[in-house]
Structures are given as structure tokens and as C-alpha cells.
mmCIF file of C-alpha atoms and ligand atoms in Angstrom:
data_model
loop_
_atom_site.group_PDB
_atom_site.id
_atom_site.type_symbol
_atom_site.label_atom_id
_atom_site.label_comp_id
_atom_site.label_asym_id
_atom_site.label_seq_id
_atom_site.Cartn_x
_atom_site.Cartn_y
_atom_site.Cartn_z
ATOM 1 C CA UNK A 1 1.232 -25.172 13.833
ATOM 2 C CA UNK A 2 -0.585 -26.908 10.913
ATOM 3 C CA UNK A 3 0.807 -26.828 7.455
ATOM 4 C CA UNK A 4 -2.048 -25.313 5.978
ATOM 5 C CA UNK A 5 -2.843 -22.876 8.955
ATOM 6 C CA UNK A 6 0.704 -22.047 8.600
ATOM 7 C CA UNK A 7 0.588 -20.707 4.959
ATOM 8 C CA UNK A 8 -2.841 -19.240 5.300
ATOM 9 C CA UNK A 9 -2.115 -17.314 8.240
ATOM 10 C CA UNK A 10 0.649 -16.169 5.990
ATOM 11 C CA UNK A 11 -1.162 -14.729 3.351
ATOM 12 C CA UNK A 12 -0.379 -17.055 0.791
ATOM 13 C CA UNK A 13 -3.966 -18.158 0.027
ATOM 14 C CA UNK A 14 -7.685 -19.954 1.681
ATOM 15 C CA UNK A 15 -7.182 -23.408 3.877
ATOM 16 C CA UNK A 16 -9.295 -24.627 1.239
ATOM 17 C CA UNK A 17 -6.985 -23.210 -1.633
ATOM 18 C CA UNK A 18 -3.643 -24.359 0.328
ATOM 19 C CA UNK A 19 -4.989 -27.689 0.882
ATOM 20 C CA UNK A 20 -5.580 -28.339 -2.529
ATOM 21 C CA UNK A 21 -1.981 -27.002 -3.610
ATOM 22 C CA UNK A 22 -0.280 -29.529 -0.682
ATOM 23 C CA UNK A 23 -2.267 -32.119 -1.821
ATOM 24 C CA UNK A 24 -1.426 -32.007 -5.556
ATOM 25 C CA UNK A 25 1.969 -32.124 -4.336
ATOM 26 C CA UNK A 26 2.776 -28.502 -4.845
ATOM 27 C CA UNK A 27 4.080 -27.785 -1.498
ATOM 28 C CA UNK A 28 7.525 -28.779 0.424
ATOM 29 C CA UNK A 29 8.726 -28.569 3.565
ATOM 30 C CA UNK A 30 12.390 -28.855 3.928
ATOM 31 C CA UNK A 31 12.790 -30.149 0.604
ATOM 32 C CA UNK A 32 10.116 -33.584 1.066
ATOM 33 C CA UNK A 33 6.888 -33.074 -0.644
ATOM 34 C CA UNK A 34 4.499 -32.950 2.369
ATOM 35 C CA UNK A 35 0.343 -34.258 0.829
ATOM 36 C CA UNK A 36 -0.726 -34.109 4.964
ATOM 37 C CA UNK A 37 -2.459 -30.503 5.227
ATOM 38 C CA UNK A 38 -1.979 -31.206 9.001
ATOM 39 C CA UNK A 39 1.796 -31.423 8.882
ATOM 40 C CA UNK A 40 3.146 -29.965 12.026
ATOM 41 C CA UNK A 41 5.643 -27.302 11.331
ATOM 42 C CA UNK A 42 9.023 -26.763 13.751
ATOM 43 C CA UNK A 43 7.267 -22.887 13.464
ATOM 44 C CA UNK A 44 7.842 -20.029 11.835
ATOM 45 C CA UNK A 45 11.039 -20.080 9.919
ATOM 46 C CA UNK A 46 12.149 -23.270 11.292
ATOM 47 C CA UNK A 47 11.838 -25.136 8.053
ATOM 48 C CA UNK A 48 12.074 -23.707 4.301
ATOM 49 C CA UNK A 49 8.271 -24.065 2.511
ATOM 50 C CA UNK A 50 8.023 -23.954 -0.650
ATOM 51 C CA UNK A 51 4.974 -23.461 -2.892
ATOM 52 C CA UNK A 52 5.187 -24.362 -6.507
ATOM 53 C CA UNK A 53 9.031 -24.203 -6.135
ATOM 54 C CA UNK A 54 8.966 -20.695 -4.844
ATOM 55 C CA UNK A 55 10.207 -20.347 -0.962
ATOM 56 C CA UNK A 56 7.472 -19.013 0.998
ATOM 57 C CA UNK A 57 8.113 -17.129 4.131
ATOM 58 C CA UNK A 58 5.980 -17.818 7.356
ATOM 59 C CA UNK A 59 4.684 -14.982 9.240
ATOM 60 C CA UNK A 60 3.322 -15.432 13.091
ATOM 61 C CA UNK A 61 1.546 -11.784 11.885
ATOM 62 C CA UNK A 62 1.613 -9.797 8.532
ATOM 63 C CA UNK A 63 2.078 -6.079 8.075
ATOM 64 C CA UNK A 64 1.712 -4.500 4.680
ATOM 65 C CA UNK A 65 2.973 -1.372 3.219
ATOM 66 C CA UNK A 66 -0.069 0.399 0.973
ATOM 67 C CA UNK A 67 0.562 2.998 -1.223
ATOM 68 C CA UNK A 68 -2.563 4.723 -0.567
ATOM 69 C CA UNK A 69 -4.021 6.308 -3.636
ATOM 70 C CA UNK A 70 -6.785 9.319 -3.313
ATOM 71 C CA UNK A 71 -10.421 8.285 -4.148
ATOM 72 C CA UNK A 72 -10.676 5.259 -1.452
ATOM 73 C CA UNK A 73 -11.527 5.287 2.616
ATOM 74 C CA UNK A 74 -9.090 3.852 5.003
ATOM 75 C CA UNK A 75 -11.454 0.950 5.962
ATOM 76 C CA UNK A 76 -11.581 -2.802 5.410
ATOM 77 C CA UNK A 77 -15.553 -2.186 4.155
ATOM 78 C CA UNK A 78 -17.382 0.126 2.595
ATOM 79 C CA UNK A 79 -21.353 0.010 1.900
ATOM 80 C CA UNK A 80 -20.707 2.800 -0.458
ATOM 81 C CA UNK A 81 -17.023 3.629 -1.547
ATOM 82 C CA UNK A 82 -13.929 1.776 -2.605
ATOM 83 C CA UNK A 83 -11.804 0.849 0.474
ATOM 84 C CA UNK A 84 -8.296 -0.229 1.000
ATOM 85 C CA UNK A 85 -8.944 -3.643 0.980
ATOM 86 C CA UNK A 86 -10.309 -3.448 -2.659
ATOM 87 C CA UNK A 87 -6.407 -2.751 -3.281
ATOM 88 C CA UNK A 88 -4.915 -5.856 -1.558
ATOM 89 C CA UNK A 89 -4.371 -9.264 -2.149
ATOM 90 C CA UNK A 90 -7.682 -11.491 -0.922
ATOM 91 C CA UNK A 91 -5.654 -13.781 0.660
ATOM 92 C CA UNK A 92 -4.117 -10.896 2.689
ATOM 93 C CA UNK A 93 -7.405 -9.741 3.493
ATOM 94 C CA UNK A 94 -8.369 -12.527 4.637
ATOM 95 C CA UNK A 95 -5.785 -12.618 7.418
ATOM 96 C CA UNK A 96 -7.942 -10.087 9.196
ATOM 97 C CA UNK A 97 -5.672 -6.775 8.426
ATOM 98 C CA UNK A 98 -6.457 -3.761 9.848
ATOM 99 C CA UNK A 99 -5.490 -0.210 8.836
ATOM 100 C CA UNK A 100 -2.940 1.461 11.667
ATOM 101 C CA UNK A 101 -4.588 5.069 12.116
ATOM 102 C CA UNK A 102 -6.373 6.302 9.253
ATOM 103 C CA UNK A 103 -5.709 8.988 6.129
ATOM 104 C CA UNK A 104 -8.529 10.746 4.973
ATOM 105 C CA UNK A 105 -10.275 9.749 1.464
ATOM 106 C CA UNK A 106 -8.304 12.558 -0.495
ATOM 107 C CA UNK A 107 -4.842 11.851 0.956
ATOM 108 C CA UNK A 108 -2.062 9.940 -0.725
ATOM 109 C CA UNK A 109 1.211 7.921 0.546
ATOM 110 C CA UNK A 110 2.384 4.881 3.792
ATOM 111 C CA UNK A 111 -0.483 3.090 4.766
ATOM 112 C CA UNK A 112 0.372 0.232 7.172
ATOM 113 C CA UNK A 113 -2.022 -2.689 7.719
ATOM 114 C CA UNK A 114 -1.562 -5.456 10.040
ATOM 115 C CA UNK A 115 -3.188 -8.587 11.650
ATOM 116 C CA UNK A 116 -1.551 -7.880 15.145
ATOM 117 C CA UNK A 117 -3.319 -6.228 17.140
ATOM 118 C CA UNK A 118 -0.542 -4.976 19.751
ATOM 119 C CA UNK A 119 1.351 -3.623 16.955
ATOM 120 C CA UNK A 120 -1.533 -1.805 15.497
ATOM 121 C CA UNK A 121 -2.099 -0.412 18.735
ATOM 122 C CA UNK A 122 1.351 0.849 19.928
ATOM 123 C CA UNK A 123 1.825 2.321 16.236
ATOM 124 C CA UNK A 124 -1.342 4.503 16.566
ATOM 125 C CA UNK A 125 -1.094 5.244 20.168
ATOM 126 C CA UNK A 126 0.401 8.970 21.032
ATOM 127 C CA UNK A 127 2.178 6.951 23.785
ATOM 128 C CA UNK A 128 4.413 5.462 21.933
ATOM 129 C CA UNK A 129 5.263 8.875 19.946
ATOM 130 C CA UNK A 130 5.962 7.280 16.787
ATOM 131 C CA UNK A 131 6.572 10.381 14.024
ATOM 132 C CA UNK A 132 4.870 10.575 10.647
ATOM 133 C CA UNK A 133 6.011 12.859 8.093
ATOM 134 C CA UNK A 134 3.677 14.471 5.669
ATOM 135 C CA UNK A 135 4.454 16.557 2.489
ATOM 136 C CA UNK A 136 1.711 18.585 1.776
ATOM 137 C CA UNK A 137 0.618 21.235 -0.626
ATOM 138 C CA UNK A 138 -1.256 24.623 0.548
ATOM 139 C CA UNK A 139 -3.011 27.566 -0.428
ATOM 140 C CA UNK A 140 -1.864 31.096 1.686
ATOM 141 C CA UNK A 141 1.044 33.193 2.821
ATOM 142 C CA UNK A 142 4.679 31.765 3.184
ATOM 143 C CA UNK A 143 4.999 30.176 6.263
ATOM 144 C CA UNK A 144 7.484 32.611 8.984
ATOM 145 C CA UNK A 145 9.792 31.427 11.511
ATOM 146 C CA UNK A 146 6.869 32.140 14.450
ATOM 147 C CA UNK A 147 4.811 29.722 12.390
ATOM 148 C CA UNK A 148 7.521 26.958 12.812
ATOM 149 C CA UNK A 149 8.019 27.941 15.994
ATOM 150 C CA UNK A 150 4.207 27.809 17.264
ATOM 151 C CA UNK A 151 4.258 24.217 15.879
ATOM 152 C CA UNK A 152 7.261 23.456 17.614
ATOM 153 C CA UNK A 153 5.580 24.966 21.138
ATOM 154 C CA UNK A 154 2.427 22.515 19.968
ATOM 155 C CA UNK A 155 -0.360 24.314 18.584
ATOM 156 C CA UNK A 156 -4.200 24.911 20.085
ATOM 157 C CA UNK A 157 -6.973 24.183 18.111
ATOM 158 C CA UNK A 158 -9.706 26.751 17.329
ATOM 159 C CA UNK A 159 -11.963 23.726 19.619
ATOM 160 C CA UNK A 160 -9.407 24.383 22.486
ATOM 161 C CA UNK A 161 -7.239 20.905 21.844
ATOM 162 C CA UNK A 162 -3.695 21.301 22.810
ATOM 163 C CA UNK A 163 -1.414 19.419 20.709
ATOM 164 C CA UNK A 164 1.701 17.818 21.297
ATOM 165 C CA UNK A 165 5.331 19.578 19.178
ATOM 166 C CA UNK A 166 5.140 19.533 15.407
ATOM 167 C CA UNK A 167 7.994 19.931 13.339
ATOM 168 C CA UNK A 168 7.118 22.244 10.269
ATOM 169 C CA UNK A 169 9.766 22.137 7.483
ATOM 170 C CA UNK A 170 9.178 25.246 4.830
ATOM 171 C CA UNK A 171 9.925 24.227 1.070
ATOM 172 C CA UNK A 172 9.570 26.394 -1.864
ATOM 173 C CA UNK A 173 6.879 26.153 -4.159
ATOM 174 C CA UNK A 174 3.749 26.717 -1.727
ATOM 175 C CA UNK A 175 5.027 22.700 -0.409
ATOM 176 C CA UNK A 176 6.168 21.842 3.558
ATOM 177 C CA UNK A 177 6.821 18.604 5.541
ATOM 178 C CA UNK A 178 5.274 18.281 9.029
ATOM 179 C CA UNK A 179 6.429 15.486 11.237
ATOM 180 C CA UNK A 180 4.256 14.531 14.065
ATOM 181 C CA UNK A 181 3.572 11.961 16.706
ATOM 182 C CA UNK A 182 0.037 11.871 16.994
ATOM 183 C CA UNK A 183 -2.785 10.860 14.660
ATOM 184 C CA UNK A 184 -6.025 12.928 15.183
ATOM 185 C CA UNK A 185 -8.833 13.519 13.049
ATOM 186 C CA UNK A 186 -7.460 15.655 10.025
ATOM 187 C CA UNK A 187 -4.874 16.922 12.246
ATOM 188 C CA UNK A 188 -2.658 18.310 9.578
ATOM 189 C CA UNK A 189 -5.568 19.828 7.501
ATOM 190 C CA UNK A 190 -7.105 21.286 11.045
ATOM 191 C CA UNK A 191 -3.277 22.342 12.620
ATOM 192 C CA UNK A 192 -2.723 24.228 8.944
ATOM 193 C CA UNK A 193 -6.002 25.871 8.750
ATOM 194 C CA UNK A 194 -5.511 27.215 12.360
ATOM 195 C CA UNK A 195 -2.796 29.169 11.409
ATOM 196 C CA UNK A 196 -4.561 30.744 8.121
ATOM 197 C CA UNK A 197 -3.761 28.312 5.464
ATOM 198 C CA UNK A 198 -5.446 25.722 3.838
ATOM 199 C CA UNK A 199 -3.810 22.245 2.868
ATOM 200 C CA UNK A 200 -4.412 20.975 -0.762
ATOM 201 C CA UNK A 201 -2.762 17.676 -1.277
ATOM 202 C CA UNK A 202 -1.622 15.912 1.224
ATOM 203 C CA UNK A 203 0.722 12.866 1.064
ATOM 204 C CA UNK A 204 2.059 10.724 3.866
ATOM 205 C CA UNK A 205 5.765 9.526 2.921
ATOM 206 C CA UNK A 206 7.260 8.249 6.656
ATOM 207 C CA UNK A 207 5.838 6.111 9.324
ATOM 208 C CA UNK A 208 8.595 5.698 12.357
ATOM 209 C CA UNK A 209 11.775 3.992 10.872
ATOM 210 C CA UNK A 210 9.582 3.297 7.596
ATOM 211 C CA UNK A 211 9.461 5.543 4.233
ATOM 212 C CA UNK A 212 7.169 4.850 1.644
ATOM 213 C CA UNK A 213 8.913 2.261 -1.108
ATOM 214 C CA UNK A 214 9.418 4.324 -4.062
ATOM 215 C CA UNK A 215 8.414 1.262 -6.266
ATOM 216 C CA UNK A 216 5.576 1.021 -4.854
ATOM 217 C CA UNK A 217 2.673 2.966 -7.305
ATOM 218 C CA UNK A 218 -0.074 4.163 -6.493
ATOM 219 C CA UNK A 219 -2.235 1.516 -5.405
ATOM 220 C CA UNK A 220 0.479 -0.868 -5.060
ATOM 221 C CA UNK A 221 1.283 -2.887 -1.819
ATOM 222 C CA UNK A 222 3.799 -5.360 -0.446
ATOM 223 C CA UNK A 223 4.790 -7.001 2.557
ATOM 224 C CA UNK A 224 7.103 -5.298 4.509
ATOM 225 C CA UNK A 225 10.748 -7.382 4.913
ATOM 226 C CA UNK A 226 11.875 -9.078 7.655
ATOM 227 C CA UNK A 227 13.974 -5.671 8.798
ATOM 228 C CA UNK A 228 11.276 -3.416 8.179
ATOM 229 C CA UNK A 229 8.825 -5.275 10.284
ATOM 230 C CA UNK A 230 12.012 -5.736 13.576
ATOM 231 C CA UNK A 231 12.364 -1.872 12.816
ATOM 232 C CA UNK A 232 8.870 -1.198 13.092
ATOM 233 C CA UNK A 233 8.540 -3.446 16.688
ATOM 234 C CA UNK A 234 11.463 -2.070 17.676
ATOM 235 C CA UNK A 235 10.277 1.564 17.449
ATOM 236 C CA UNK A 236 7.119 0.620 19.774
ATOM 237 C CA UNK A 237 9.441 -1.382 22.001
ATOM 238 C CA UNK A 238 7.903 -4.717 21.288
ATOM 239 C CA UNK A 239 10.217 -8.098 21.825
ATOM 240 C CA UNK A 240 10.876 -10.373 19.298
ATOM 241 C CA UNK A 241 8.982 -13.059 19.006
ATOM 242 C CA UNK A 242 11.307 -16.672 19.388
ATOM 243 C CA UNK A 243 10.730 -17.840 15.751
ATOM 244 C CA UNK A 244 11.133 -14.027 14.082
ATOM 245 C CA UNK A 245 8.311 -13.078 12.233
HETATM 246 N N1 URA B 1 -4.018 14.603 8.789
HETATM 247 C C1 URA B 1 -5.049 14.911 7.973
HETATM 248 O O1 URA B 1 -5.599 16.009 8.039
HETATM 249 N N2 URA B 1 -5.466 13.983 7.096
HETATM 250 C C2 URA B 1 -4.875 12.781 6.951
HETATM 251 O O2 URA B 1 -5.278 11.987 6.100
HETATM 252 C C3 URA B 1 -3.793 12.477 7.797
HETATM 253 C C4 URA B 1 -3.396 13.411 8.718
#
């Protein structure tokens, strides 16, 4: 692939803004100053790049980890409201990054976005049975051992939906974790309301093998690492691609 392509597609800026870094001489590729924009690279980590000095990593896709604050919809636009995407990077937006699944306007915590499109999929697909963990706050009773265990049998919703196992976990403080493996609309809020309680604040904090970076604040975002992202592919049974990614 193209130099330029190369680092775009990577999130490190435009074509236009990476062509004018590699052709002020800010950009090397194993150590030679390359000024051609349509260098061919080896591909993805075949050969160290370096921006400004700084090595650059090269990405076939990117997947960012979001720390969703509330107050802003989990969409790339918004005629109306702030969106995700007013959070990130341009340059990663501009990778075409999608949100995998959704969490509502009012709920915290592990947003994942990526530009590949299989991944996205797998990750949001019931199929693949890939758990999320929420904490969440509520308003009602204590929760009872037959309310952990109708969550564990996989509750019905007042609209007749069956749903597939849920783990409950009681804390104290009117607080519990639920783990599940599918992503409906407001599934926690509607599977907690159906048995007589009504969620708060709710806060995602695990996606599959990922938690939520506690140095991440709200608002905050970063790539996810080279072991994050094999974890991730790994959890939806994806191969890796020859060059890593
Ligand atoms: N379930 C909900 O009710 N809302 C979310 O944002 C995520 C899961």
C-alpha cells in the first residue's frame, strides 16, 4: 500500500495533511526519509514509520476504546445532539468508525468503534455471545436469589421477548453487575424494570476480554493495543490477518 494511504488509513491524519508532512521530510520509513507520498510499503508492520521522530504504528483496521460520557448519542452524526464522534480524534473519524452496538444517551462506560466491518458485526451479533458487564444503579427492593435465578433461566419481556441467560450479581448499596450476551434496545433498563425495579445509572465497564481503561476519563479515548485488538478477534473467532494489525 501507498505511504500516505498507509498512515491515513491509520488514523494518523488527511492524505492531504500526510502528504504535506512526507514531503517536508517529516516522515521515515525504515530509518530513510521517504518525500514520495506513493512509497510502497512491505505492509503493515513490515517497516518502522516514523512521523516527526515518533514511531507510528500501521493498522490494516482501527478499533478505539471510548469512554462514553452521559449527555451524547452513540452515533457518528447528529442533526441535533452531541455524538461520539464529537469526542474523537478527526483523523480517526475520518477512517469511517462505527460504533459496535449502541448505549443509550444517559449511559456511561466501553464504547468500541471500529472501521472493520466483520469485527463490528461478530462483536454485536448474539451469535457470537460475546458478554458485557454493566454496573448499574436502581431504585426498588433488594434483589432475592429467585431474581438471580429468573435471569439466569433468561427472562420474558412484558412484549413477550424471550431472552437469552443473564448473570445478575447483587452488591450493596442499591448497585448490581449484569453480564450479558446480547445487545437489545435498553435491554438492561427493560430486563430490570420487568422484575419491579427501575435502573438509574447505568455504566458499561466490560466488553468480551476488554475492561474499560481506568485512565481513560470520561470522554477520553485511545486505540486499543496490539493484544487488546488479537483478544478482541480472537473472542469472535476471527484469523489473524498476515501482517497483524
Ligand atoms: N441496556 C440499556 O438499557 N441501555 C444501554 O445503554 C445499554 C444496555
Amino acid at each position: 500500500m501507498r505511504l500516505d494511504r498507509a498512515l491515513a488509513n491509520s488514523g494518523y491524519g488527511s492524505r492531504s495533511e500526510i502528504r504535506k508532512l512526507i514531503r517536508l521530510g517529516q516522515v521515515t520509513v525504515a530509518g530513510e526519509v521517504i518525500r514520495d507520498p506513493a512509497f510502497p510499503l512491505g505492509g503493515p508492520a513490515a517497516e518502522t514509520v516514523r512521523i516527526s521522530g515518533q514511531e507510528r504504528l500501521l493498522h490494516d483496521h482501527l478499533t478505539v476504546m471510548l469512554n462514553k460520557p452521559a449527555g451524547c448519542v452513540t452515533a457518528m452524526e447528529d442533526s441535533r445532539l452531541p455524538t461520539v464522534a464529537d469526542l474523537l480524534p478527526p483523523a480517526w473519524v475520518r477512517t469511517g468508525l462505527v460504533p459496535v452496538g449502541r448505549l443509550d444517551r444517559d449511559t456511561t462506560g466501553l464504547l468500541l468503534l471500529t472501521n472493520d466491518g466483520t469485527l463490528n458485526h461478530r462483536l454485536a451479533s448474539p451469535r457470537w455471545g460475546v458478554w458485557k458487564i454493566y454496573r448499574f444503579r436502581y431504585d426498588g427492593p433488594e434483589w432475592t436469589p429467585g431474581d438471580v435465578a429468573a435471569f439466569a433461566a433468561g427472562l420474558t419481556l412484558p412484549d413477550g421477548r424471550r431472552l437469552k441467560p443473564a448473570r445478575l450479581v447483587p452488591r450493596s448499596g442499591g448497585v448490581a453487575d449484569l453480564m450479558l450476551h446480547e445487545g437489545k434496545f435498553h435491554q438492561v433498563k427493560r430486563m430490570v424494570r420487568t422484575c419491579g425495579r427501575e435502573v438509574t445509572r447505568l455504566h458499561r465497564h466490560t466488553f468480551g476480554p476488554l475492561t474499560l481503561d481506568e485512565n481513560l476519563a470520561a470522554g477520553a479515548s485511545r486505540l486499543l493495543t496490539a493484544d487488546e485488538t488479537k483478544a478482541l478477534r480472537a473472542a469472535v473467532q476471527m484469523d489473524e490477518p498476515a501482517g497483524g494489525s
